[in-house]
Coordinates of C-alpha atoms in Angstrom, one line a residue:
M2 CA 4.7 -14.4 15.9
A3 CA 7.8 -12.5 14.6
A4 CA 11.1 -14.2 14.6
I5 CA 13.7 -12.1 16.5
I6 CA 17.2 -12.6 15.1
P7 CA 20.1 -11.2 17.1
I8 CA 22.5 -9.0 15.1
L9 CA 26.1 -9.8 16.1
D10 CA 28.0 -8.3 13.2
F11 CA 26.8 -5.0 11.8
E12 CA 29.0 -5.3 8.8
N13 CA 27.1 -8.5 7.7
P14 CA 26.1 -8.0 4.0
A15 CA 22.7 -9.5 4.8
L16 CA 21.9 -6.2 6.5
D17 CA 22.5 -4.1 3.3
V18 CA 18.9 -4.1 2.3
Y19 CA 18.0 -2.6 5.7
A20 CA 20.9 -0.3 6.4
R21 CA 23.0 0.6 3.4
L22 CA 20.9 0.7 0.3
S23 CA 18.6 3.6 -0.6
E24 CA 15.0 3.1 -1.8
N25 CA 16.2 3.9 -5.3
Q26 CA 18.8 1.2 -5.1
L27 CA 16.2 -1.3 -3.9
V28 CA 13.9 -0.6 -6.8
C29 CA 15.3 -2.2 -9.9
R30 CA 14.6 0.3 -12.7
E31 CA 15.3 -2.1 -15.5
N32 CA 13.3 -5.0 -14.1
P33 CA 10.6 -3.4 -11.8
E34 CA 9.1 -6.8 -11.2
E35 CA 12.3 -7.7 -9.4
G36 CA 12.3 -4.6 -7.3
L37 CA 12.2 -4.7 -3.5
F38 CA 10.4 -2.4 -1.2
I39 CA 10.7 -2.7 2.6
A40 CA 8.1 -1.2 5.0
E41 CA 8.6 -1.3 8.8
S42 CA 6.1 -1.0 11.6
A43 CA 6.1 -1.5 15.3
L44 CA 5.5 -5.0 16.6

């Protein structure tokens, strides 16, 4: 079962990977093994 976490502060830096970084910023070009890719789907 998915954990639902309420978002109370939309400026929280923990949300950067979901809201403020582009896919290119998430993929680390110098160290691709450390890159991050996020895929979303309906629950």
